[in-house]
Coordinates of C-alpha atoms in Angstrom, one line a residue:
M1099 CA 0.0 0.0 0.0
S1100 CA 1.4 3.4 -0.9
A1101 CA 2.1 6.1 1.7
R1102 CA -0.6 8.3 0.1
M1103 CA -3.3 5.7 0.6
L1104 CA -2.0 5.0 4.2
R1105 CA -2.3 8.7 5.1
K1106 CA -5.9 8.8 3.8
V1107 CA -6.9 5.8 5.8
L1108 CA -5.3 7.3 9.0
Q1109 CA -7.0 10.7 8.4
E1110 CA -10.3 9.1 7.9
Q1111 CA -10.0 7.2 11.2
E1112 CA -8.9 10.3 13.0
Q1113 CA -11.7 12.4 11.6
L1114 CA -14.3 9.7 12.2
R1115 CA -13.2 9.5 15.9
K1116 CA -13.5 13.2 16.5
S1117 CA -16.8 13.5 14.6
T1118 CA -18.4 10.8 16.7
D1119 CA -17.4 12.6 19.9
H1120 CA -19.3 15.8 19.0
E1121 CA -22.4 14.4 17.4
P1122 CA -25.7 14.5 19.3
Q1123 CA -27.4 11.3 20.4
C1124 CA -30.4 12.0 18.1
Q1125 CA -28.1 12.0 15.1
E1126 CA -27.0 8.5 16.0
D1127 CA -30.6 7.3 16.2
S1128 CA -31.4 8.8 12.8
D1129 CA -28.4 7.2 11.2
S1130 CA -28.8 3.8 12.8
S1131 CA -28.8 2.2 9.4
E1132 CA -25.3 3.5 8.8
S1133 CA -23.8 3.2 12.2
P1134 CA -20.1 4.1 12.2
A1135 CA -17.6 1.3 12.7
P1136 CA -15.8 1.3 16.1
S1137 CA -12.3 2.6 16.4
R1138 CA -9.7 0.1 15.3
N1139 CA -6.0 -0.1 14.7
P1140 CA -5.3 1.1 11.1
F1141 CA -2.6 -1.6 10.7
D1142 CA -5.1 -4.3 11.3
I1143 CA -6.5 -3.3 7.9
L1144 CA -3.1 -3.7 6.2
D1145 CA -2.2 -7.0 7.7
D1146 CA -3.4 -9.9 5.5
Q1147 CA -3.2 -12.3 8.4
A1148 CA -5.1 -10.3 11.0
D1149 CA -8.7 -10.9 11.8
E1150 CA -11.3 -8.1 12.3
E1151 CA -10.7 -6.7 15.8
E1152 CA -12.4 -3.8 17.6
G1153 CA -11.3 -1.3 20.2
T1154 CA -7.5 -1.6 19.7
N1155 CA -5.3 1.5 19.7
E1156 CA -1.9 -0.2 19.9
I1157 CA 0.8 0.9 17.4
I1158 CA 2.7 -2.0 16.0
T1159 CA 6.4 -1.2 15.5
S1160 CA 7.5 -4.6 14.3
D1161 CA 7.8 -5.6 10.6
V1162 CA 4.4 -6.4 9.0
E1163 CA 3.2 -7.4 5.6
I1164 CA 1.1 -4.6 4.3
K1165 CA -1.8 -5.9 2.3
P1166 CA -5.1 -3.9 2.4
K1167 CA -8.5 -5.5 2.8
M1168 CA -10.6 -4.1 0.1
T1169 CA -13.9 -4.7 1.9
E1170 CA -12.9 -2.6 4.9
V1171 CA -11.5 0.2 2.7
I1172 CA -14.8 0.3 0.9
N1173 CA -16.7 0.5 4.2
S1174 CA -14.5 3.4 5.2
K1175 CA -15.2 5.2 2.0
A1176 CA -18.9 4.7 2.5
I1177 CA -18.8 6.1 6.0
R1178 CA -16.7 9.1 4.8
K1179 CA -19.3 9.8 2.1
S1180 CA -22.2 9.8 4.7
K1181 CA -20.3 12.2 7.0
K1182 CA -18.8 14.4 4.3
K1183 CA -21.0 17.4 4.9
K1184 CA -20.4 17.3 8.7
K1185 CA -16.7 17.0 8.4
T1186 CA -16.0 19.7 5.8
N1187 CA -15.4 22.4 8.4
K1188 CA -13.2 20.3 10.6
E1189 CA -11.1 18.8 7.8
N1190 CA -8.8 21.8 7.4
S1191 CA -8.1 22.1 11.1
T1192 CA -7.2 18.4 11.6
S1193 CA -5.3 17.8 8.3
T1194 CA -2.0 19.2 9.6
K1195 CA -2.2 17.2 12.8
G1196 CA -3.1 14.0 11.0
E1197 CA -0.2 14.3 8.6
N1198 CA 2.2 14.9 11.4
E1199 CA 1.0 11.7 13.2
V1200 CA 1.3 9.7 10.0
D1201 CA 4.8 10.9 9.4
L1202 CA 5.7 9.8 13.0
I1203 CA 4.2 6.4 12.5
L1204 CA 5.9 5.9 9.1
K1205 CA 9.2 7.0 10.6
G1206 CA 8.8 4.5 13.4
L1207 CA 8.1 1.7 11.0
S1208 CA 10.9 2.9 8.6
I1209 CA 8.5 3.0 5.7
S1210 CA 9.0 5.6 2.9
S1211 CA 7.0 6.3 -0.2
T1212 CA 9.7 5.0 -2.4
H1213 CA 9.6 1.6 -0.7
S1214 CA 5.9 1.3 -0.2
I1215 CA 4.2 -1.8 -1.6
S1216 CA 0.8 -1.9 -3.2
E1217 CA -1.1 -5.0 -4.3
N1218 CA -2.7 -3.4 -7.3
E1219 CA 0.3 -1.3 -8.3
P1220 CA 3.5 -3.4 -7.8
S1221 CA 6.6 -1.4 -6.9
K1222 CA 10.1 -1.8 -8.4
S1223 CA 11.1 -4.1 -5.6
E1224 CA 8.2 -6.4 -6.5
E1225 CA 9.2 -6.3 -10.1
G1226 CA 12.7 -7.2 -9.2
V1227 CA 11.4 -10.2 -7.2
G1228 CA 9.2 -11.1 -10.1
K1229 CA 12.2 -11.0 -12.4
T1230 CA 14.2 -13.1 -10.0
K1231 CA 11.5 -15.7 -9.9
G1232 CA 11.2 -15.6 -13.7
V1233 CA 14.9 -16.2 -14.0
A1234 CA 14.7 -19.1 -11.6
A1235 CA 11.8 -20.6 -13.5
K1236 CA 13.7 -20.3 -16.7
S1237 CA 16.7 -22.0 -15.3
H1238 CA 14.5 -24.7 -13.8
T1239 CA 12.9 -25.4 -17.2
N1240 CA 16.1 -24.9 -19.2
L1241 CA 15.0 -27.5 -21.7
R1242 CA 12.5 -25.1 -23.2
K1243 CA 14.8 -22.3 -24.0
P1244 CA 18.4 -23.0 -24.7
Q1245 CA 20.8 -20.4 -23.3
S1246 CA 23.8 -21.4 -25.4
Q1247 CA 24.7 -19.4 -28.5
S1248 CA 25.9 -22.5 -30.3
I1249 CA 25.2 -22.7 -34.0
L1250 CA 23.6 -26.1 -33.3
A1251 CA 21.4 -24.9 -30.5
V1252 CA 17.9 -26.2 -31.0
D1253 CA 14.7 -24.1 -30.6
P1254 CA 12.2 -26.4 -28.8
K1255 CA 9.1 -24.5 -30.2
F1256 CA 10.0 -25.8 -33.7
L1257 CA 10.6 -29.5 -32.7
R1258 CA 7.1 -30.8 -32.8
A1259 CA 5.3 -31.3 -36.1
E1260 CA 1.9 -30.3 -34.5
N1261 CA 3.2 -26.8 -33.9
E1262 CA 4.4 -26.4 -37.5
L1263 CA 1.3 -27.7 -39.0
K1264 CA -0.8 -25.3 -37.0
R1265 CA 1.4 -22.4 -38.2
I1266 CA 1.0 -23.6 -41.8
F1267 CA -2.7 -24.5 -41.9
G1268 CA -4.2 -23.0 -38.7
S1269 CA -5.1 -24.6 -35.4
K1270 CA -8.7 -25.1 -36.4
V1271 CA -7.9 -27.1 -39.5
V1272 CA -5.3 -29.3 -37.7
S1273 CA -7.7 -29.9 -34.7
S1274 CA -10.5 -30.8 -37.1
F1275 CA -8.3 -33.2 -39.0
E1276 CA -7.1 -34.8 -35.7
N1277 CA -10.6 -35.2 -34.4
S1278 CA -11.8 -36.8 -37.7
H1279 CA -9.0 -39.4 -37.6
S1280 CA -9.4 -40.1 -33.9
V1281 CA -13.0 -41.4 -34.2
G1282 CA -11.9 -44.9 -35.1
S1283 CA -9.6 -45.1 -32.1
S1284 CA -12.0 -43.5 -29.6
R1285 CA -13.1 -46.8 -28.2
Q1286 CA -9.5 -47.8 -27.6
M1287 CA -8.8 -44.4 -26.0
H1288 CA -11.8 -44.6 -23.7
G1289 CA -11.2 -48.2 -22.9
A1290 CA -7.5 -47.7 -21.9
R1291 CA -6.7 -47.9 -18.3
R1292 CA -6.5 -44.7 -16.4
G1293 CA -2.9 -45.1 -15.4
G1294 CA -1.8 -45.7 -19.0
I1295 CA 0.4 -42.7 -19.8
S1296 CA 2.2 -40.6 -17.2
S1297 CA 2.1 -36.8 -17.1
R1298 CA 5.8 -36.6 -18.0
K1299 CA 6.6 -33.6 -20.2
T1300 CA 8.6 -34.3 -23.3
I1301 CA 10.0 -32.0 -26.0
L1302 CA 10.5 -34.4 -28.9
I1303 CA 7.2 -36.3 -29.0
S1304 CA 3.7 -35.8 -27.7
P1305 CA 2.7 -39.2 -26.1
L1306 CA -0.6 -40.7 -27.1
G1307 CA -3.2 -41.5 -24.4
D1308 CA -3.2 -45.3 -25.0
W1309 CA 0.6 -45.7 -24.6
P1310 CA 1.6 -47.7 -21.6
R1311 CA 3.3 -46.0 -18.7
W1312 CA 7.1 -45.6 -18.9
D1313 CA 8.6 -48.6 -17.2
G1314 CA 12.0 -47.1 -16.4
S1315 CA 14.0 -49.8 -18.1
L1316 CA 16.4 -47.3 -19.6
S1317 CA 18.6 -44.8 -17.9
M1318 CA 21.5 -42.5 -18.7
D1319 CA 24.9 -42.2 -17.1
F1320 CA 27.1 -39.1 -17.0
L1321 CA 30.6 -39.9 -18.1
E1322 CA 32.8 -36.8 -18.1
T1323 CA 33.1 -33.2 -19.1
K1324 CA 35.8 -32.4 -21.7
D1325 CA 36.4 -29.2 -23.7
G1326 CA 33.1 -27.8 -22.6
Q1327 CA 31.2 -30.9 -23.8
N1328 CA 29.3 -33.2 -21.4
F1329 CA 29.5 -36.9 -22.4
F1330 CA 26.7 -39.4 -21.6
R1331 CA 25.8 -43.0 -22.2
Y1332 CA 22.5 -44.9 -22.1
M1333 CA 22.4 -47.8 -19.6
H1334 CA 20.1 -50.9 -19.6
S1335 CA 18.3 -52.3 -16.6
T1336 CA 18.2 -56.1 -15.9
S1337 CA 14.8 -56.5 -17.6
Y1338 CA 16.0 -54.5 -20.7
D1339 CA 19.0 -56.8 -21.0
H1340 CA 16.8 -59.8 -20.8
A1341 CA 14.6 -58.4 -23.7
Q1342 CA 17.8 -57.5 -25.6
R1343 CA 19.0 -61.1 -25.5
I1344 CA 15.6 -62.3 -26.8
F1345 CA 15.8 -59.7 -29.6
E1346 CA 19.2 -60.8 -30.6
A1347 CA 18.1 -64.4 -30.7
A1348 CA 15.0 -63.5 -32.8
K1349 CA 17.2 -61.4 -35.1
S1350 CA 19.6 -64.2 -35.8
I1351 CA 16.8 -66.4 -37.2
H1352 CA 14.9 -63.5 -38.8
D1353 CA 11.8 -64.1 -36.6
L1354 CA 9.6 -61.0 -36.7
N1355 CA 7.0 -62.8 -34.7
G1356 CA 9.4 -63.2 -31.9
I1357 CA 10.3 -59.5 -32.0
A1358 CA 6.6 -58.5 -31.9
S1359 CA 6.2 -60.8 -28.9
I1360 CA 8.9 -58.8 -27.0
L1361 CA 6.8 -55.7 -27.2
A1362 CA 3.9 -57.4 -25.5
Y1363 CA 6.1 -57.7 -22.3
H1364 CA 8.5 -54.8 -22.9
P1365 CA 6.6 -52.1 -24.8
Y1366 CA 9.5 -49.7 -24.8
H1367 CA 12.3 -51.9 -26.1
A1368 CA 13.9 -49.5 -28.5
E1369 CA 15.4 -52.0 -31.0
S1370 CA 12.2 -53.9 -31.3
L1371 CA 10.2 -50.7 -31.9
L1372 CA 12.7 -49.6 -34.6
T1373 CA 12.4 -53.0 -36.4
I1374 CA 8.6 -53.0 -36.3
A1375 CA 8.6 -49.4 -37.6
E1376 CA 10.7 -50.6 -40.6
V1377 CA 8.2 -53.4 -41.2
F1378 CA 5.3 -51.0 -41.2
K1379 CA 7.1 -48.5 -43.5
F1380 CA 7.9 -51.0 -46.2
S1381 CA 4.4 -52.4 -45.9
G1382 CA 2.9 -49.0 -46.6
E1383 CA 1.6 -48.4 -43.1
H1384 CA 3.4 -45.1 -42.6
Q1385 CA 1.3 -43.8 -39.7
L1386 CA 1.9 -47.0 -37.7
S1387 CA 5.6 -46.7 -38.5
A1388 CA 5.6 -43.1 -37.2
D1389 CA 3.8 -44.1 -34.0
A1390 CA 6.4 -46.8 -33.3
I1391 CA 9.2 -44.3 -33.9
G1392 CA 7.5 -41.8 -31.6
K1393 CA 7.1 -44.4 -28.9
C1394 CA 10.8 -45.2 -29.2
L1395 CA 11.8 -41.5 -28.9
Y1396 CA 9.5 -41.1 -25.9
A1397 CA 11.2 -44.0 -24.1
L1398 CA 14.7 -42.6 -24.9
E1399 CA 13.8 -39.1 -23.7
C1400 CA 12.3 -40.4 -20.5
A1401 CA 15.7 -41.9 -19.6
W1402 CA 17.6 -38.6 -20.0
H1403 CA 20.0 -37.6 -17.2
P1404 CA 19.1 -34.5 -15.2
R1405 CA 22.2 -32.8 -16.6
F1406 CA 21.5 -33.8 -20.1
N1407 CA 20.2 -30.8 -22.1
P1408 CA 20.7 -31.5 -25.8
L1409 CA 19.1 -28.3 -26.9
Q1410 CA 22.1 -26.2 -26.0
G1411 CA 24.5 -28.2 -28.3
N1412 CA 27.0 -29.1 -25.6
C1413 CA 26.0 -32.7 -24.8
Q1414 CA 27.5 -35.7 -26.5
L1415 CA 26.2 -39.2 -27.0
K1416 CA 28.9 -41.1 -28.8
F1417 CA 27.7 -43.5 -31.5
T1418 CA 30.6 -45.9 -30.5
Y1419 CA 28.5 -47.1 -27.5
D1420 CA 26.0 -49.7 -28.6
T1421 CA 23.5 -48.4 -26.1
N1422 CA 23.5 -44.9 -27.8
K1423 CA 22.8 -46.1 -31.3
P1424 CA 19.0 -46.4 -31.1
I1425 CA 18.5 -42.7 -30.5
F1426 CA 20.4 -41.8 -33.6
T1427 CA 18.4 -44.3 -35.7
A1428 CA 15.1 -43.1 -34.2
L1429 CA 15.9 -39.4 -34.7
F1430 CA 16.9 -40.1 -38.4
H1431 CA 13.6 -41.9 -39.1
H1432 CA 11.7 -39.3 -37.3
M1433 CA 13.3 -36.6 -39.4
Q1434 CA 12.3 -38.5 -42.5
N1435 CA 8.7 -38.7 -41.3
L1436 CA 8.6 -35.0 -40.6
D1437 CA 9.9 -34.3 -44.1
R1438 CA 7.2 -36.4 -45.7
R1439 CA 4.6 -34.4 -43.8
G1440 CA 6.0 -31.2 -45.0
C1441 CA 7.3 -30.1 -41.6
H1442 CA 10.7 -28.9 -42.9
R1443 CA 11.5 -26.6 -40.0
S1444 CA 10.9 -29.4 -37.5
A1445 CA 13.1 -31.7 -39.5
L1446 CA 15.8 -29.0 -39.5
E1447 CA 15.8 -28.9 -35.7
I1448 CA 16.0 -32.7 -35.5
C1449 CA 18.9 -32.6 -37.9
K1450 CA 20.7 -30.0 -35.8
L1451 CA 20.0 -32.2 -32.7
M1452 CA 21.6 -35.3 -34.4
L1453 CA 24.6 -33.3 -35.5
S1454 CA 25.2 -31.9 -32.0
L1455 CA 24.9 -35.2 -30.2
D1456 CA 27.9 -36.7 -32.0
S1457 CA 30.4 -34.5 -33.8
D1458 CA 31.5 -37.6 -35.9
D1459 CA 28.0 -37.4 -37.6
P1460 CA 27.3 -41.2 -37.8
M1461 CA 23.9 -40.7 -39.6
G1462 CA 25.1 -38.2 -42.3
A1463 CA 23.0 -35.3 -40.9
L1464 CA 25.6 -32.9 -42.5
F1465 CA 24.4 -34.0 -46.0
C1466 CA 20.8 -33.1 -45.5
I1467 CA 20.8 -30.2 -43.2
D1468 CA 21.3 -27.8 -46.1
Y1469 CA 18.2 -29.2 -47.8
F1470 CA 16.0 -28.7 -44.8
A1471 CA 17.4 -25.2 -44.2
L1472 CA 16.5 -24.2 -47.8
R1473 CA 13.0 -25.8 -47.5
A1474 CA 12.4 -24.0 -44.2
E1475 CA 13.7 -20.7 -45.8
E1476 CA 16.4 -20.4 -43.1
Y1477 CA 18.9 -18.8 -45.6
A1478 CA 20.7 -16.5 -43.2
W1479 CA 21.2 -19.4 -40.7
L1480 CA 22.6 -21.6 -43.4
E1481 CA 25.3 -19.1 -44.4
H1482 CA 26.1 -18.6 -40.7
F1483 CA 26.3 -22.4 -40.2
A1484 CA 28.7 -22.8 -43.2
D1485 CA 31.0 -20.2 -41.7
E1486 CA 30.9 -21.3 -38.1
Y1487 CA 30.7 -25.1 -38.2
E1488 CA 34.1 -26.8 -37.5
S1489 CA 34.9 -29.6 -40.0
D1490 CA 38.0 -31.3 -41.4
N1491 CA 37.3 -29.8 -44.8
S1492 CA 35.6 -26.5 -45.6
L1493 CA 31.9 -27.1 -46.0
W1494 CA 32.1 -25.2 -49.3
L1495 CA 34.0 -28.2 -50.8
F1496 CA 31.1 -30.7 -50.3
P1497 CA 28.8 -31.0 -53.3
N1498 CA 25.6 -30.3 -51.3
F1499 CA 26.9 -27.2 -49.7
S1500 CA 28.6 -25.8 -52.8
Y1501 CA 25.2 -25.8 -54.6
S1502 CA 23.0 -25.1 -51.7
L1503 CA 24.9 -22.0 -50.6
A1504 CA 24.6 -20.6 -54.1
I1505 CA 20.8 -21.2 -53.9
C1506 CA 20.9 -19.6 -50.5
R1507 CA 22.6 -16.5 -51.8
F1508 CA 20.2 -16.3 -54.7
Y1509 CA 17.1 -16.1 -52.4
L1510 CA 18.8 -13.6 -50.1
E1511 CA 19.5 -11.4 -53.2
K1512 CA 15.9 -11.9 -54.3
D1513 CA 14.6 -10.7 -51.0
S1514 CA 14.5 -6.9 -51.5
T1515 CA 13.6 -6.3 -47.8
N1516 CA 16.8 -7.9 -46.5
K1517 CA 18.8 -5.1 -45.0
E1518 CA 21.9 -7.2 -44.5
M1519 CA 22.6 -7.2 -48.2
Q1520 CA 24.1 -3.7 -48.0
I1521 CA 26.3 -4.7 -45.1
Q1522 CA 27.5 -8.0 -46.6
S1523 CA 28.3 -6.6 -50.0
E1524 CA 31.7 -8.3 -49.9
R1525 CA 30.1 -11.7 -50.4
S1526 CA 30.1 -13.2 -53.8
A1527 CA 27.0 -13.0 -56.0
S1528 CA 24.8 -16.1 -56.5
I1529 CA 25.8 -16.5 -60.1
D1530 CA 29.4 -16.6 -59.2
L1531 CA 28.8 -19.1 -56.4
M1532 CA 26.8 -21.3 -58.8
K1533 CA 29.6 -21.1 -61.4
Q1534 CA 32.1 -22.1 -58.8
A1535 CA 30.0 -25.1 -57.8
L1536 CA 29.7 -26.2 -61.4
M1537 CA 33.5 -25.9 -61.9
L1538 CA 34.2 -27.8 -58.7
H1539 CA 31.6 -30.6 -59.2
P1540 CA 30.7 -30.6 -62.9
S1541 CA 29.4 -34.2 -62.8
V1542 CA 26.5 -33.1 -60.7
L1543 CA 24.8 -31.3 -63.6
K1544 CA 24.4 -34.4 -65.7
K1545 CA 22.8 -36.3 -62.8
L1546 CA 20.5 -33.4 -61.9
V1547 CA 19.2 -33.0 -65.5
A1548 CA 18.4 -36.7 -65.6
K1549 CA 16.9 -36.9 -62.1
A1550 CA 14.8 -33.7 -62.0
P1551 CA 14.3 -34.1 -65.0
L1552 CA 15.2 -31.0 -67.1
K1553 CA 13.8 -31.5 -70.6
D1554 CA 14.6 -28.2 -72.2
S1555 CA 16.7 -28.3 -75.3
T1556 CA 19.2 -26.0 -73.8
W1557 CA 20.4 -28.7 -71.4
T1558 CA 21.1 -31.0 -74.3
K1559 CA 23.4 -28.4 -75.8
I1560 CA 25.1 -27.7 -72.4
L1561 CA 25.7 -31.4 -71.7
G1562 CA 27.1 -31.8 -75.2
N1563 CA 30.1 -29.8 -74.1
S1564 CA 33.0 -32.0 -73.1
F1565 CA 33.5 -30.2 -69.8
F1566 CA 30.0 -31.4 -68.5
G1567 CA 29.4 -34.3 -70.8
S1568 CA 32.6 -36.3 -69.9
A1569 CA 33.0 -34.9 -66.4
K1570 CA 34.0 -37.4 -63.7
S1571 CA 33.7 -37.1 -59.9
G1572 CA 37.3 -38.1 -59.2
G1573 CA 37.0 -40.7 -56.5
P1574 CA 34.6 -43.1 -54.7
T1575 CA 34.0 -40.8 -51.8
L1576 CA 33.0 -37.8 -53.9
E1577 CA 30.9 -40.0 -56.2
H1578 CA 29.0 -41.3 -53.2
L1579 CA 28.4 -37.8 -51.8
I1580 CA 27.2 -36.5 -55.2
N1581 CA 24.7 -39.4 -55.4
I1582 CA 23.4 -38.6 -52.0
Y1583 CA 23.0 -34.9 -52.9
V1584 CA 21.2 -35.6 -56.1
E1585 CA 18.8 -38.1 -54.4
R1586 CA 18.1 -35.7 -51.5
S1587 CA 17.9 -32.3 -53.3
Y1588 CA 16.8 -32.9 -56.9
I1589 CA 13.4 -31.6 -56.2
M1590 CA 14.8 -28.1 -55.5
W1591 CA 15.8 -27.8 -59.2
R1592 CA 12.3 -28.1 -60.4
F1593 CA 11.7 -24.4 -59.6
P1594 CA 12.0 -22.3 -62.8
D1595 CA 14.0 -19.5 -61.2
L1596 CA 16.7 -22.0 -60.0
Q1597 CA 16.8 -23.7 -63.4
K1598 CA 17.5 -20.3 -65.0
L1599 CA 20.2 -19.6 -62.5
L1600 CA 21.8 -23.0 -63.2
E1601 CA 21.6 -22.5 -66.9
Q1602 CA 23.3 -19.1 -66.8
A1603 CA 26.1 -20.4 -64.5
A1604 CA 26.7 -23.4 -66.8
L1605 CA 27.1 -21.2 -69.8
L1606 CA 29.5 -18.9 -68.0
A1607 CA 31.5 -22.0 -66.9
I1608 CA 31.8 -23.2 -70.5
E1609 CA 33.0 -19.8 -71.6
S1610 CA 35.5 -19.6 -68.8
V1611 CA 36.9 -23.0 -69.7
K1612 CA 37.3 -22.0 -73.3
S1613 CA 39.1 -18.8 -72.5
K1614 CA 41.4 -20.3 -69.8
D1615 CA 43.0 -23.6 -70.7
N1616 CA 44.4 -24.5 -67.3
E1617 CA 41.3 -23.5 -65.2
A1618 CA 39.6 -26.9 -65.6
R1619 CA 42.8 -28.6 -64.6
D1620 CA 43.1 -26.5 -61.5
W1621 CA 39.6 -27.5 -60.3
V1622 CA 40.4 -31.2 -60.8
C1623 CA 43.5 -30.8 -58.6
M1624 CA 41.4 -29.1 -56.0
R1625 CA 38.9 -32.0 -56.0
K1626 CA 41.6 -34.6 -55.6
E1627 CA 43.2 -32.7 -52.8
A1628 CA 40.0 -32.3 -50.9
F1629 CA 38.8 -35.9 -51.4
S1630 CA 42.1 -37.8 -51.8
S1631 CA 41.0 -41.1 -50.2
E1632 CA 40.8 -44.1 -52.6
K1633 CA 38.1 -45.7 -50.4
N1634 CA 34.6 -44.6 -49.9
E1635 CA 34.7 -42.9 -46.5
Y1636 CA 30.9 -42.6 -46.3
S1637 CA 30.1 -46.2 -47.3
H1638 CA 28.0 -46.5 -44.1
L1639 CA 25.5 -44.0 -45.5
L1640 CA 23.0 -45.6 -47.9
V1641 CA 21.7 -43.4 -50.8
S1642 CA 18.3 -44.9 -50.3
D1643 CA 18.1 -43.5 -46.8
F1644 CA 18.1 -39.9 -48.2
S1645 CA 15.3 -40.6 -50.7
D1646 CA 11.7 -39.4 -50.3
S1647 CA 10.3 -42.4 -52.0
V1648 CA 9.6 -45.6 -50.0
P1649 CA 9.5 -48.6 -52.2
G1650 CA 7.3 -51.5 -51.3
M1651 CA 8.8 -54.8 -50.4
P1652 CA 7.3 -58.3 -50.9
P1653 CA 6.9 -60.5 -47.8
E1654 CA 9.7 -62.8 -48.8
D1655 CA 12.2 -59.9 -48.7
L1656 CA 11.1 -58.5 -45.3
R1657 CA 13.7 -60.7 -43.7
N1658 CA 16.4 -58.4 -45.1
L1659 CA 15.3 -55.8 -42.6
M1660 CA 16.8 -57.8 -39.9
V1661 CA 20.4 -57.5 -41.2
D1662 CA 22.7 -54.9 -42.7
P1663 CA 21.9 -54.6 -46.4
R1664 CA 25.6 -54.5 -47.1
M1665 CA 25.9 -58.0 -45.7
L1666 CA 23.2 -59.6 -47.9
Q1667 CA 25.7 -60.8 -50.4
A1668 CA 27.4 -62.9 -47.8
M1669 CA 24.2 -64.6 -46.8
P1670 CA 23.1 -68.0 -48.3
N1671 CA 20.3 -67.6 -50.8
E1672 CA 19.3 -71.2 -51.4
G1673 CA 15.7 -71.4 -50.8
H1674 CA 15.6 -67.7 -49.8
G1675 CA 16.7 -68.7 -46.3
L1676 CA 13.5 -70.8 -45.7
P1677 CA 13.7 -74.0 -43.6
P1678 CA 12.7 -77.2 -45.4
P1679 CA 9.0 -78.2 -45.2
E1680 CA 9.8 -80.9 -42.6
D1681 CA 11.5 -78.4 -40.4
R1682 CA 8.8 -75.7 -40.5
A1683 CA 7.1 -74.6 -37.4
P1684 CA 3.7 -76.1 -36.6
T1685 CA 0.6 -74.6 -38.0
R1686 CA -0.7 -71.5 -36.2
E1687 CA -4.3 -70.6 -35.4
I1688 CA -5.8 -67.3 -36.5
L1689 CA -9.0 -67.3 -34.5
N1690 CA -9.1 -65.1 -31.3
R1691 CA -5.6 -63.7 -31.8
D1692 CA -4.2 -60.2 -31.9
P1693 CA -4.7 -58.8 -35.4
L1694 CA -1.3 -57.1 -35.2
M1695 CA 0.5 -60.4 -34.5
V1696 CA -1.4 -62.1 -37.3
F1697 CA -0.5 -59.3 -39.7
L1698 CA 3.2 -59.5 -38.9
E1699 CA 3.1 -63.3 -39.1
S1700 CA 1.5 -63.2 -42.5
M1701 CA 4.5 -61.3 -43.9
L1702 CA 6.8 -64.2 -43.0
P1703 CA 7.1 -66.8 -45.7
W1704 CA 7.9 -69.6 -43.3
I1705 CA 4.8 -69.1 -41.1
D1706 CA 2.2 -71.8 -41.9
Y1707 CA -1.5 -71.4 -41.1
G1708 CA -2.3 -74.9 -42.3
L1709 CA -3.5 -74.0 -45.8
H1710 CA -1.3 -76.6 -47.5
E1711 CA -2.8 -79.4 -45.3
D1712 CA -6.3 -78.3 -46.4
A1713 CA -5.2 -78.4 -50.0
Q1714 CA -3.8 -81.9 -49.6
N1715 CA -7.1 -83.1 -48.1
G1716 CA -8.9 -82.2 -51.3
H1717 CA -10.5 -78.8 -50.6
P1718 CA -11.1 -77.4 -54.1
N1719 CA -11.0 -73.7 -53.0
Q1720 CA -7.5 -73.8 -51.7
D1721 CA -4.6 -72.4 -53.6
H1722 CA -2.0 -75.1 -54.1
E1723 CA 0.7 -72.5 -54.5
E1724 CA 0.7 -72.0 -50.8
E1725 CA 2.5 -75.3 -50.4
N1726 CA 5.7 -73.8 -51.8
P1727 CA 6.2 -70.1 -50.9
Q1728 CA 9.2 -70.0 -53.2

């Protein structure tokens, strides 16, 4: 309460006391409906913990919490209004005395107008306390807003696809879509047990209501702090190790049914969820695949260490630990799902997160982060990233960055409202950057024309030139990176403005080669120096993993999901890996079984439902081809 309001309250009490002493008794009878309140201590009004007391005149000199009671203040104002006419003559005579008494009281309590506190008008001290509490709250919830200035710092508000879809289409459209698609599962949602999902807050995935409660089978261990980076490792519980051994046994015999059975008892086993997600993806059930990936990410996030804050870019989960590998696989597949839904900004944040968790980049996030930055229109960030990111080679030498940075500069030049163009005038123009990319990696042009495709007659003329027509990458590593770039970013070159830029730069490159004989040779030397290895250093990255298309897979080939595709050549192919008929598992019943289990079993060529026995017994409607799945 301010000093001004305190003085008014004390003056009203003093005037009320004096006026009641000189009033006649008849006036009290006439005003019985508005009888004055008895004299009370003014500080009882300000104390939020004091009850209503009457007849007290004691002055409190100890520290009190000043908080006015609005009801008593209103009553005081009503009394003052009823006695206003009678107190007009006495007000001037008592105002000086009242103010002196108030000053003495305030001096005794060490209260000044600059340190007064009001509930309705907070003072600077309250604002300071509020700011302090706000800072404490931010530090407590540091996962929501990273405080680091790292180039790989992740913005949590862009992580979830739901938020980006609402920004693109509007919250009403997204809510209507979700409600229309949740009708079929409403019975399952309402029938789920109340203690199904916990109220744990996550930043990567929004858990569904029918997911089981987190079982705590995973945890994370803090290893060390080195060069400003905190190193962590996932740890398995005893129950998780038991499930892992069952998974390895089922994987060794390519038994998808056994892996599905693991999830019945261990619903958050990461490796099993990732395998089932792959089965759903190649079967065309993309939503079920995304749900399995989301459940895996939810389990991995629930196991985070209290000190693990991946949004700031200073936490490391080395891929060399086997227990850390599932989170990289899950994040990569989640990034692909976001890309297919058109949530490129969310995919960019996931890509930054993967790259920050392991500086060795085991999943090849460095070769798709430029694509997501361009699709999300984060042009300024991409240029800043290319300048700040520490790598063995300059990012400008990689095929994806050499072309993407030229595109980035093109759109920054196209934006007439960009004020930084005047300041950054020392940067090269987009046409020069595109020409430089074509001179450094000329073999990209031929593959882009074929992949996009670009059917204009001008491209036939350009590719007829020996510089582009007979261009070679120069090594297995560079050839592999070029294939990844073309597979990942070919769709960008379907825009007419970029095709025009590429055409102009290609013509300039041809003219430059004709005028300078040694220029083409110099670029060849630069490529060999940058990518000098005779082995493919990125053979662990599959080109198909960077493709938007998801080819279907027949059931007899689903067993390939259980092993590394690079090891398929070493596997025996006689009989497609199927056991002989006499060694097959006994027939399985379908009635009263889980539909998901039956669906997964039906994809396995060695699962027998007894159809061949019915055919042998003479049933005419059975297909005899079921006897031999080959």
